[in-house]
Short mmCIF file of C-alpha atoms in Angstrom, two decimals:
data_model
loop_
_atom_site.label_atom_id
_atom_site.label_comp_id
_atom_site.label_asym_id
_atom_site.label_seq_id
_atom_site.Cartn_x
_atom_site.Cartn_y
_atom_site.Cartn_z
CA MET A 1 105.77 64.20 105.00
CA GLU A 2 103.62 67.31 105.18
CA LEU A 3 102.95 68.46 108.73
CA THR A 4 99.35 69.19 109.71
CA SER A 5 97.48 70.18 112.85
CA ASN A 6 94.44 68.31 114.13
CA ILE A 7 93.31 70.62 116.95
CA ALA A 8 92.16 73.97 115.62
CA ASP A 9 89.93 75.51 118.27
CA THR A 10 92.08 75.25 121.41
CA ALA A 11 95.18 77.23 122.35
CA LEU A 12 98.02 75.27 123.93
CA ILE A 13 99.86 77.43 126.47
CA PHE A 14 103.04 76.65 128.42
CA GLU A 15 104.04 78.32 131.68
CA GLY A 16 107.73 78.82 132.45
CA GLY A 17 109.50 77.75 135.63
CA GLY A 18 113.14 77.07 134.77
CA MET A 19 114.00 73.42 135.32
CA ARG A 20 110.44 72.71 136.43
CA GLY A 21 110.10 72.56 132.66
CA ALA A 22 111.09 68.90 133.07
CA PHE A 23 107.44 68.33 133.99
CA THR A 24 106.24 70.19 130.89
CA ALA A 25 108.68 68.21 128.75
CA GLY A 26 106.97 65.03 129.93
CA VAL A 27 103.59 66.47 128.93
CA VAL A 28 105.03 67.45 125.53
CA ASN A 29 106.26 63.89 125.03
CA VAL A 30 102.83 62.41 125.70
CA LEU A 31 101.00 64.97 123.55
CA LEU A 32 103.30 64.15 120.63
CA GLU A 33 103.16 60.42 121.34
CA ALA A 34 99.36 60.64 121.16
CA GLY A 35 99.45 62.65 117.93
CA LEU A 36 97.79 65.70 119.49
CA HIS A 37 98.93 68.60 117.32
CA CYS A 38 97.54 72.00 118.30
CA ASP A 39 97.33 74.74 115.69
CA TYR A 40 98.21 77.47 118.21
CA VAL A 41 100.95 77.34 120.87
CA ALA A 42 102.23 80.07 123.21
CA GLY A 43 105.02 79.95 125.77
CA ILE A 44 107.00 82.14 128.13
CA SER A 45 110.44 81.57 129.67
CA ALA A 46 111.08 77.81 129.96
CA GLY A 47 107.67 77.47 128.32
CA SER A 48 109.18 79.00 125.18
CA SER A 49 111.70 76.15 125.00
CA ASN A 50 108.89 73.64 125.33
CA THR A 51 106.94 75.56 122.69
CA VAL A 52 109.68 75.29 120.07
CA ASN A 53 110.32 71.62 120.86
CA TYR A 54 106.60 70.86 120.55
CA ILE A 55 106.29 72.78 117.28
CA ALA A 56 109.40 70.97 115.98
CA ARG A 57 107.77 67.69 117.10
CA ASP A 58 110.95 66.63 118.82
CA PRO A 59 110.14 64.73 122.05
CA VAL A 60 113.74 63.61 122.49
CA ARG A 61 115.04 67.18 122.47
CA ALA A 62 112.24 68.19 124.84
CA ARG A 63 113.45 65.59 127.34
CA LYS A 64 117.14 66.22 126.91
CA SER A 65 116.68 70.00 127.29
CA PHE A 66 115.31 69.58 130.81
CA VAL A 67 116.78 66.27 132.00
CA GLU A 68 120.16 65.13 130.67
CA PHE A 69 121.28 68.67 129.91
CA GLY A 70 121.36 69.38 133.65
CA ALA A 71 124.66 67.49 133.78
CA ASP A 72 126.33 69.51 131.02
CA PRO A 73 129.52 71.04 132.52
CA HIS A 74 128.82 74.30 130.66
CA PHE A 75 125.23 74.57 131.90
CA GLY A 76 126.07 77.30 134.38
CA SER A 77 127.12 77.97 137.98
CA TRP A 78 128.04 80.77 140.32
CA ARG A 79 131.30 81.02 138.38
CA THR A 80 129.50 81.81 135.13
CA TRP A 81 127.25 84.24 137.03
CA LEU A 82 130.28 86.09 138.39
CA ARG A 83 131.67 86.30 134.84
CA GLY A 84 128.43 87.97 133.70
CA GLN A 85 127.20 84.93 131.75
CA GLY A 86 124.40 84.09 134.16
CA LEU A 87 123.73 81.41 136.75
CA PHE A 88 122.39 79.60 133.71
CA ASN A 89 125.06 80.10 131.02
CA ALA A 90 122.60 81.83 128.70
CA HIS A 91 124.71 82.30 125.57
CA TYR A 92 125.81 78.68 125.59
CA ILE A 93 122.36 77.27 126.37
CA TYR A 94 120.39 79.23 123.79
CA GLU A 95 122.88 80.24 121.11
CA GLU A 96 125.31 77.32 120.89
CA THR A 97 123.64 74.05 121.93
CA TRP A 98 121.10 74.05 119.08
CA LEU A 99 123.79 73.96 116.37
CA PRO A 100 124.17 70.68 114.43
CA SER A 101 127.40 69.97 116.31
CA GLY A 102 125.92 70.91 119.70
CA PRO A 103 124.42 68.71 122.42
CA LEU A 104 120.83 69.76 121.55
CA PRO A 105 120.66 70.08 117.75
CA PHE A 106 117.41 71.72 116.67
CA PRO A 107 115.39 70.57 113.61
CA PHE A 108 114.73 74.10 112.31
CA GLU A 109 113.39 72.98 108.94
CA THR A 110 110.75 70.84 110.63
CA PHE A 111 109.91 73.70 112.98
CA MET A 112 109.38 76.11 110.08
CA ALA A 113 107.39 73.52 108.11
CA ASN A 114 104.82 73.21 110.91
CA PRO A 115 101.77 75.30 109.96
CA ALA A 116 100.84 76.01 113.59
CA THR A 117 100.78 79.58 114.84
CA TRP A 118 103.10 80.21 117.77
CA ARG A 119 103.91 83.02 120.17
CA ILE A 120 106.97 83.51 122.41
CA GLY A 121 106.81 86.31 124.97
CA ALA A 122 109.54 88.50 126.48
CA PHE A 123 109.49 91.69 128.56
CA ASP A 124 110.65 94.95 126.97
CA ALA A 125 112.73 96.52 129.74
CA ALA A 126 112.26 100.11 128.52
CA ALA A 127 108.60 100.00 127.49
CA GLY A 128 107.58 97.88 130.48
CA GLU A 129 105.37 95.56 128.45
CA THR A 130 105.27 92.05 127.07
CA VAL A 131 106.25 91.57 123.44
CA TYR A 132 105.22 88.42 121.60
CA TRP A 133 107.18 87.15 118.61
CA SER A 134 105.88 84.86 115.88
CA LYS A 135 107.05 83.15 112.70
CA ALA A 136 107.01 86.54 110.96
CA ASP A 137 109.98 87.59 113.12
CA ILE A 138 112.14 84.59 112.21
CA ARG A 139 114.42 84.13 109.22
CA VAL A 140 117.03 81.71 110.53
CA ALA A 141 117.38 79.47 113.57
CA ALA A 142 119.58 81.99 115.37
CA ASP A 143 116.69 84.50 115.28
CA LEU A 144 114.43 82.00 116.98
CA MET A 145 116.88 80.90 119.65
CA ARG A 146 117.84 84.45 120.57
CA ARG A 147 114.16 85.15 121.22
CA VAL A 148 113.81 81.98 123.28
CA ARG A 149 116.82 83.23 125.26
CA ALA A 150 115.24 86.66 125.75
CA SER A 151 111.99 85.08 126.93
CA SER A 152 113.96 83.01 129.47
CA SER A 153 116.38 85.66 130.82
CA ILE A 154 115.50 85.73 134.52
CA PRO A 155 116.47 89.10 136.07
CA LEU A 156 119.45 88.96 138.46
CA VAL A 157 120.08 85.35 137.40
CA MET A 158 120.79 85.86 133.69
CA PRO A 159 121.93 88.85 131.61
CA PRO A 160 119.31 90.70 129.52
CA VAL A 161 119.23 90.27 125.75
CA VAL A 162 119.34 92.97 123.06
CA ILE A 163 117.27 92.38 119.92
CA ASP A 164 116.95 95.10 117.28
CA GLY A 165 118.23 97.67 119.75
CA ARG A 166 115.70 96.80 122.48
CA LEU A 167 116.61 95.24 125.85
CA TYR A 168 114.56 92.22 126.91
CA VAL A 169 114.25 90.07 130.03
CA ASP A 170 112.09 87.13 131.08
CA GLY A 171 108.53 87.31 129.79
CA ALA A 172 107.20 86.35 133.22
CA LEU A 173 107.51 90.00 134.30
CA GLY A 174 104.69 91.09 132.03
CA THR A 175 100.96 90.51 131.71
CA GLY A 176 99.92 87.15 133.13
CA GLY A 177 102.99 86.72 135.32
CA GLY A 178 104.45 84.02 133.09
CA ILE A 179 101.28 82.32 131.83
CA PRO A 180 100.56 83.41 128.22
CA LEU A 181 96.78 83.30 128.48
CA SER A 182 96.09 86.89 127.42
CA VAL A 183 97.91 86.63 124.08
CA ALA A 184 95.84 83.57 123.13
CA GLN A 185 92.69 85.48 124.09
CA ARG A 186 93.87 88.46 122.06
CA ASP A 187 94.31 86.13 119.10
CA GLY A 188 90.70 85.05 119.38
CA TYR A 189 90.84 81.81 121.36
CA THR A 190 88.22 80.94 123.96
CA ARG A 191 89.31 77.37 124.77
CA PHE A 192 92.65 76.59 126.37
CA PHE A 193 94.87 73.64 127.23
CA ALA A 194 97.25 75.09 129.81
CA VAL A 195 100.31 73.29 131.18
CA LEU A 196 101.49 74.81 134.48
CA THR A 197 104.49 73.87 136.59
CA ARG A 198 103.18 74.42 140.12
CA PRO A 199 100.63 72.24 141.93
CA ARG A 200 96.98 73.28 141.87
CA SER A 201 97.07 74.68 145.41
CA TYR A 202 100.07 76.97 144.82
CA VAL A 203 99.79 80.71 145.44
CA LYS A 204 102.79 82.88 144.54
CA PRO A 205 103.95 85.07 147.46
CA PRO A 206 104.89 88.74 146.93
CA TYR A 207 108.53 89.46 146.13
CA LYS A 208 110.54 90.93 148.99
CA GLY A 209 113.43 93.32 148.63
CA GLN A 210 111.92 95.98 146.39
CA GLY A 211 114.39 98.61 147.59
CA LEU A 212 117.35 96.58 146.38
CA LEU A 213 115.65 95.89 143.06
CA LYS A 214 114.90 99.56 142.44
CA ALA A 215 118.52 100.44 143.13
CA TYR A 216 119.89 97.65 140.95
CA TYR A 217 117.58 98.46 138.04
CA ARG A 218 117.59 102.24 138.39
CA LYS A 219 118.18 102.56 134.62
CA TYR A 220 115.29 100.21 133.89
CA PRO A 221 112.66 100.80 136.60
CA ALA A 222 110.09 98.80 134.62
CA ILE A 223 112.01 95.61 135.48
CA ALA A 224 111.72 96.27 139.21
CA GLU A 225 108.05 97.18 138.78
CA GLY A 226 107.43 94.00 136.78
CA ILE A 227 109.00 91.85 139.49
CA ALA A 228 106.95 93.67 142.14
CA ARG A 229 103.62 93.00 140.46
CA ARG A 230 104.40 89.53 139.15
CA ALA A 231 102.83 87.61 142.03
CA ALA A 232 99.52 89.45 141.64
CA GLU A 233 99.56 88.96 137.86
CA TYR A 234 100.42 85.28 138.18
CA ASN A 235 97.83 84.49 140.83
CA ALA A 236 95.10 86.37 138.93
CA THR A 237 95.85 84.46 135.73
CA ARG A 238 95.74 81.12 137.54
CA GLU A 239 92.38 82.08 139.03
CA GLU A 240 91.11 83.04 135.59
CA LEU A 241 92.19 79.66 134.22
CA LEU A 242 90.45 77.88 137.08
CA ASP A 243 87.27 79.83 136.33
CA LEU A 244 87.56 78.85 132.68
CA GLU A 245 88.12 75.25 133.74
CA SER A 246 84.93 75.31 135.83
CA GLN A 247 83.05 76.59 132.76
CA GLY A 248 84.43 73.81 130.56
CA GLN A 249 86.55 76.25 128.54
CA ALA A 250 89.95 75.14 129.82
CA CYS A 251 91.82 71.97 130.63
CA VAL A 252 94.51 72.94 133.14
CA VAL A 253 97.36 70.51 133.74
CA PHE A 254 99.01 70.85 137.14
CA PRO A 255 101.78 68.56 138.43
CA ASP A 256 100.47 66.26 141.15
CA ARG A 257 103.73 67.01 142.94
CA MET A 258 106.63 69.27 142.02
CA THR A 259 109.89 67.86 143.32
CA VAL A 260 112.42 70.13 141.60
CA THR A 261 113.08 73.88 141.66
CA ASN A 262 113.69 76.28 138.82
CA ARG A 263 117.46 75.85 139.35
CA THR A 264 117.79 72.08 139.89
CA HIS A 265 120.79 70.59 138.07
CA ASP A 266 120.63 67.06 139.48
CA VAL A 267 119.82 64.73 136.60
CA THR A 268 118.35 62.04 138.85
CA ALA A 269 115.85 64.53 140.30
CA LEU A 270 115.04 65.94 136.88
CA ARG A 271 114.55 62.46 135.45
CA ALA A 272 112.17 61.61 138.30
CA CYS A 273 110.18 64.77 137.60
CA PHE A 274 110.01 63.97 133.89
CA ASP A 275 109.01 60.34 134.52
CA ALA A 276 106.29 61.44 136.96
CA ALA A 277 104.95 63.76 134.26
CA ILE A 278 104.89 60.89 131.75
CA ASP A 279 102.93 58.70 134.18
CA GLN A 280 100.51 61.47 135.11
CA SER A 281 100.00 62.46 131.47
CA ARG A 282 99.28 58.92 130.31
CA ARG A 283 96.83 58.53 133.17
CA ASP A 284 95.00 61.73 132.23
CA LEU A 285 95.30 61.37 128.45
CA PRO A 286 91.72 60.08 127.87
CA ALA A 287 90.32 63.19 129.57
CA TRP A 288 92.66 65.40 127.51
CA VAL A 289 91.52 63.76 124.27
CA ASP A 290 87.90 64.27 125.25
CA PHE A 291 88.58 67.96 125.86
CA LEU A 292 90.70 68.56 122.80
CA HIS A 293 88.38 66.51 120.53
CA ALA A 294 91.12 66.05 117.94
CA ALA A 295 89.84 65.69 114.37
#
Protein backbone atom coordinates (compact mmCIF):
# COMPACT_ATOMS: atom_id res chain seq x y z
CA MET A 1 0.00 0.00 0.00
CA GLU A 2 1.31 3.42 -0.93
CA LEU A 3 2.12 5.59 2.07
CA THR A 4 0.72 9.11 2.15
CA SER A 5 0.68 12.02 4.58
CA ASN A 6 -2.50 13.81 5.63
CA ILE A 7 -1.06 16.75 7.59
CA ALA A 8 0.90 19.08 5.35
CA ASP A 9 1.07 22.43 7.12
CA THR A 10 2.33 21.47 10.59
CA ALA A 11 5.80 20.34 11.65
CA LEU A 12 5.95 17.48 14.14
CA ILE A 13 8.96 17.90 16.44
CA PHE A 14 10.30 15.51 19.09
CA GLU A 15 12.48 16.54 22.02
CA GLY A 16 15.06 14.08 23.36
CA GLY A 17 15.44 13.01 26.97
CA GLY A 18 16.92 9.51 27.01
CA MET A 19 14.49 7.03 28.51
CA ARG A 20 11.94 9.79 29.04
CA GLY A 21 11.34 8.91 25.41
CA ALA A 22 8.96 6.28 26.81
CA PHE A 23 6.47 9.14 27.11
CA THR A 24 7.06 10.21 23.50
CA ALA A 25 6.69 6.59 22.37
CA GLY A 26 3.21 6.59 23.87
CA VAL A 27 2.36 9.76 21.95
CA VAL A 28 3.74 8.18 18.75
CA ASN A 29 1.52 5.14 19.31
CA VAL A 30 -1.62 7.27 19.62
CA LEU A 31 -0.75 9.49 16.63
CA LEU A 32 -0.30 6.39 14.47
CA GLU A 33 -3.37 4.70 15.96
CA ALA A 34 -5.39 7.79 15.00
CA GLY A 35 -3.95 7.87 11.49
CA LEU A 36 -2.30 11.27 11.98
CA HIS A 37 0.56 11.30 9.48
CA CYS A 38 2.60 14.51 9.39
CA ASP A 39 4.51 15.39 6.25
CA TYR A 40 7.43 16.88 8.22
CA VAL A 41 9.10 15.39 11.31
CA ALA A 42 12.23 16.50 13.19
CA GLY A 43 13.93 14.95 16.20
CA ILE A 44 17.03 15.22 18.35
CA SER A 45 18.66 12.62 20.61
CA ALA A 46 15.98 10.18 21.85
CA GLY A 47 13.63 12.24 19.70
CA SER A 48 15.50 10.97 16.65
CA SER A 49 14.62 7.38 17.59
CA ASN A 50 10.98 8.37 17.93
CA THR A 51 11.23 10.20 14.60
CA VAL A 52 12.39 7.13 12.69
CA ASN A 53 9.83 4.88 14.38
CA TYR A 54 7.05 7.34 13.54
CA ILE A 55 8.19 7.67 9.92
CA ALA A 56 8.41 3.87 9.69
CA ARG A 57 4.89 3.72 11.17
CA ASP A 58 5.98 1.11 13.66
CA PRO A 59 4.21 1.66 17.01
CA VAL A 60 5.40 -1.68 18.38
CA ARG A 61 9.06 -0.80 17.81
CA ALA A 62 8.43 2.64 19.31
CA ARG A 63 7.20 1.00 22.51
CA LYS A 64 9.81 -1.72 22.68
CA SER A 65 12.65 0.78 22.11
CA PHE A 66 11.78 2.65 25.30
CA VAL A 67 10.02 0.04 27.46
CA GLU A 68 10.94 -3.63 27.10
CA PHE A 69 14.41 -2.84 25.79
CA GLY A 70 15.31 -1.46 29.22
CA ALA A 71 15.68 -5.06 30.41
CA ASP A 72 18.08 -6.09 27.64
CA PRO A 73 21.28 -7.38 29.34
CA HIS A 74 23.39 -5.60 26.71
CA PHE A 75 21.63 -2.25 27.14
CA GLY A 76 24.53 -0.75 29.07
CA SER A 77 25.94 -0.20 32.56
CA TRP A 78 28.92 1.24 34.35
CA ARG A 79 30.86 -1.78 33.06
CA THR A 80 30.22 -0.85 29.44
CA TRP A 81 31.05 2.78 30.29
CA LEU A 82 34.40 1.76 31.75
CA ARG A 83 35.10 -0.25 28.58
CA GLY A 84 34.52 2.90 26.50
CA GLN A 85 31.20 1.69 25.07
CA GLY A 86 29.07 4.15 27.02
CA LEU A 87 26.70 3.99 29.97
CA PHE A 88 24.23 3.21 27.20
CA ASN A 89 25.97 0.60 25.04
CA ALA A 90 25.80 2.81 21.96
CA HIS A 91 27.16 0.50 19.27
CA TYR A 92 24.85 -2.31 20.31
CA ILE A 93 21.77 -0.10 20.70
CA TYR A 94 22.05 1.78 17.42
CA GLU A 95 24.10 -0.42 15.12
CA GLU A 96 23.10 -3.98 16.02
CA THR A 97 19.56 -4.10 17.43
CA TRP A 98 17.88 -2.90 14.21
CA LEU A 99 19.16 -5.86 12.15
CA PRO A 100 16.56 -8.48 11.11
CA SER A 101 17.98 -10.88 13.68
CA GLY A 102 18.15 -8.24 16.42
CA PRO A 103 15.69 -7.45 19.23
CA LEU A 104 14.42 -4.28 17.48
CA PRO A 105 14.30 -5.05 13.73
CA PHE A 106 13.69 -1.90 11.72
CA PRO A 107 11.36 -1.78 8.66
CA PHE A 108 13.76 0.26 6.51
CA GLU A 109 11.83 -0.23 3.27
CA THR A 110 8.69 1.21 4.86
CA PHE A 111 10.71 4.07 6.30
CA MET A 112 12.15 4.96 2.90
CA ALA A 113 8.75 4.59 1.21
CA ASN A 114 7.22 7.27 3.46
CA PRO A 115 7.10 10.54 1.49
CA ALA A 116 7.41 12.69 4.63
CA THR A 117 10.38 15.01 5.02
CA TRP A 118 12.45 14.34 8.12
CA ARG A 119 15.38 15.88 9.96
CA ILE A 120 17.71 14.35 12.57
CA GLY A 121 20.07 16.71 14.37
CA ALA A 122 23.55 16.14 15.85
CA PHE A 123 26.27 18.48 17.11
CA ASP A 124 29.47 18.85 15.09
CA ALA A 125 32.16 18.83 17.78
CA ALA A 126 34.71 20.78 15.73
CA ALA A 127 32.45 23.34 14.07
CA GLY A 128 30.35 23.86 17.20
CA GLU A 129 27.04 23.80 15.35
CA THR A 130 24.03 21.60 14.80
CA VAL A 131 23.93 19.54 11.62
CA TYR A 132 20.64 18.14 10.36
CA TRP A 133 20.51 15.05 8.17
CA SER A 134 17.69 14.08 5.82
CA LYS A 135 16.74 11.32 3.38
CA ALA A 136 19.35 12.68 0.96
CA ASP A 137 22.07 11.50 3.36
CA ILE A 138 20.81 7.92 3.58
CA ARG A 139 21.52 5.01 1.25
CA VAL A 140 21.15 2.00 3.55
CA ALA A 141 19.75 1.39 7.03
CA ALA A 142 23.21 1.51 8.60
CA ASP A 143 23.57 5.12 7.40
CA LEU A 144 20.36 6.06 9.15
CA MET A 145 21.08 4.28 12.42
CA ARG A 146 24.59 5.69 12.69
CA ARG A 147 23.09 9.17 12.45
CA VAL A 148 20.46 8.34 15.06
CA ARG A 149 23.35 7.18 17.25
CA ALA A 150 25.27 10.42 16.65
CA SER A 151 22.20 12.48 17.51
CA SER A 152 21.84 10.54 20.77
CA SER A 153 25.49 10.42 21.94
CA ILE A 154 25.32 12.21 25.29
CA PRO A 155 28.73 13.68 26.21
CA LEU A 156 30.51 11.92 29.09
CA VAL A 157 27.86 9.19 29.01
CA MET A 158 28.40 7.84 25.48
CA PRO A 159 31.34 7.94 23.05
CA PRO A 160 31.19 10.42 20.14
CA VAL A 161 30.51 9.18 16.61
CA VAL A 162 32.57 9.77 13.47
CA ILE A 163 30.68 10.20 10.20
CA ASP A 164 32.51 11.17 7.01
CA GLY A 165 35.52 12.23 9.04
CA ARG A 166 33.56 14.55 11.36
CA LEU A 167 33.06 13.96 15.10
CA TYR A 168 29.50 14.26 16.40
CA VAL A 169 27.80 14.25 19.80
CA ASP A 170 24.24 14.68 21.04
CA GLY A 171 22.24 17.24 19.08
CA ALA A 172 20.95 18.76 22.31
CA LEU A 173 24.17 20.78 22.59
CA GLY A 174 23.27 22.96 19.64
CA THR A 175 20.63 25.53 18.75
CA GLY A 176 17.40 24.95 20.65
CA GLY A 177 18.98 22.91 23.43
CA GLY A 178 17.46 19.66 22.19
CA ILE A 179 14.16 20.92 20.74
CA PRO A 180 14.36 21.05 16.92
CA LEU A 181 12.12 24.06 16.46
CA SER A 182 14.56 26.24 14.51
CA VAL A 183 15.15 23.70 11.73
CA ALA A 184 11.40 23.44 11.11
CA GLN A 185 11.22 27.23 11.00
CA ARG A 186 14.17 27.32 8.62
CA ASP A 187 12.31 24.87 6.39
CA GLY A 188 9.37 27.25 6.20
CA TYR A 189 6.95 25.96 8.85
CA THR A 190 4.93 28.32 11.02
CA ARG A 191 2.71 25.76 12.80
CA PHE A 192 4.12 23.15 15.15
CA PHE A 193 3.06 20.05 17.05
CA ALA A 194 5.80 19.67 19.65
CA VAL A 195 6.19 16.66 21.95
CA LEU A 196 8.35 17.48 24.99
CA THR A 197 9.47 15.19 27.79
CA ARG A 198 9.43 17.53 30.80
CA PRO A 199 6.32 18.91 32.52
CA ARG A 200 5.05 22.35 31.53
CA SER A 201 6.52 24.03 34.61
CA TYR A 202 10.06 22.71 34.12
CA VAL A 203 12.99 25.11 33.83
CA LYS A 204 16.42 23.63 33.06
CA PRO A 205 19.09 24.71 35.59
CA PRO A 206 22.58 25.79 34.44
CA TYR A 207 25.19 23.05 34.22
CA LYS A 208 27.76 23.05 37.01
CA GLY A 209 31.35 21.93 36.69
CA GLN A 210 32.49 23.92 33.67
CA GLY A 211 36.14 23.71 34.70
CA LEU A 212 36.09 19.93 34.56
CA LEU A 213 34.31 19.97 31.21
CA LYS A 214 36.82 22.34 29.66
CA ALA A 215 39.67 20.14 30.82
CA TYR A 216 38.02 16.93 29.62
CA TYR A 217 37.14 18.37 26.22
CA ARG A 218 40.25 20.49 25.72
CA LYS A 219 40.57 19.12 22.15
CA TYR A 220 36.94 19.95 21.42
CA PRO A 221 36.11 23.13 23.38
CA ALA A 222 32.85 23.54 21.44
CA ILE A 223 31.43 20.55 23.34
CA ALA A 224 32.07 22.19 26.71
CA GLU A 225 30.67 25.48 25.38
CA GLY A 226 27.58 23.69 24.06
CA ILE A 227 26.93 22.07 27.43
CA ALA A 228 27.42 25.42 29.16
CA ARG A 229 24.84 27.23 27.06
CA ARG A 230 22.37 24.38 26.73
CA ALA A 231 20.10 25.43 29.62
CA ALA A 232 19.67 28.93 28.20
CA GLU A 233 19.01 27.55 24.70
CA TYR A 234 16.54 24.99 25.99
CA ASN A 235 14.60 27.38 28.20
CA ALA A 236 14.42 30.02 25.45
CA THR A 237 13.06 27.49 22.96
CA ARG A 238 10.41 26.30 25.40
CA GLU A 239 9.37 29.90 25.97
CA GLU A 240 9.17 30.45 22.22
CA LEU A 241 6.94 27.39 21.88
CA LEU A 242 4.69 28.64 24.67
CA ASP A 243 4.40 32.00 22.91
CA LEU A 244 3.50 30.20 19.69
CA GLU A 245 0.97 28.13 21.62
CA SER A 246 -0.67 31.30 22.98
CA GLN A 247 -0.94 32.60 19.40
CA GLY A 248 -2.56 29.38 18.18
CA GLN A 249 0.49 28.44 16.12
CA ALA A 250 1.63 25.50 18.24
CA CYS A 251 0.19 22.55 20.08
CA VAL A 252 2.72 21.64 22.78
CA VAL A 253 2.42 18.24 24.44
CA PHE A 254 3.90 18.09 27.94
CA PRO A 255 3.72 15.03 30.21
CA ASP A 256 1.29 15.61 33.07
CA ARG A 257 3.92 13.93 35.24
CA MET A 258 7.36 12.57 34.42
CA THR A 259 8.18 9.60 36.61
CA VAL A 260 11.36 8.31 34.94
CA THR A 261 14.80 9.81 34.29
CA ASN A 262 16.90 9.81 31.15
CA ARG A 263 18.75 6.73 32.48
CA THR A 264 15.91 4.60 33.90
CA HIS A 265 16.29 0.90 33.07
CA ASP A 266 13.43 -0.47 35.17
CA VAL A 267 10.85 -1.89 32.79
CA THR A 268 7.98 -1.52 35.25
CA ALA A 269 8.68 2.21 35.61
CA LEU A 270 9.11 2.64 31.86
CA ARG A 271 5.89 0.76 31.18
CA ALA A 272 4.03 3.00 33.64
CA CYS A 273 5.41 6.08 31.88
CA PHE A 274 4.39 4.73 28.48
CA ASP A 275 0.91 3.76 29.70
CA ALA A 276 0.41 7.21 31.26
CA ALA A 277 1.33 8.75 27.90
CA ILE A 278 -1.23 6.54 26.14
CA ASP A 279 -3.96 7.61 28.57
CA GLN A 280 -3.03 11.29 28.37
CA SER A 281 -2.78 11.19 24.57
CA ARG A 282 -6.17 9.53 24.11
CA ARG A 283 -7.69 12.09 26.46
CA ASP A 284 -6.20 14.99 24.50
CA LEU A 285 -6.60 13.48 21.02
CA PRO A 286 -9.75 15.47 20.08
CA ALA A 287 -7.90 18.73 20.73
CA TRP A 288 -4.91 17.47 18.72
CA VAL A 289 -7.13 16.58 15.77
CA ASP A 290 -8.73 20.01 15.90
CA PHE A 291 -5.29 21.61 15.79
CA LEU A 292 -3.81 19.37 13.14
CA HIS A 293 -6.98 19.48 10.99
CA ALA A 294 -5.97 16.32 9.13
CA ALA A 295 -7.26 16.12 5.56
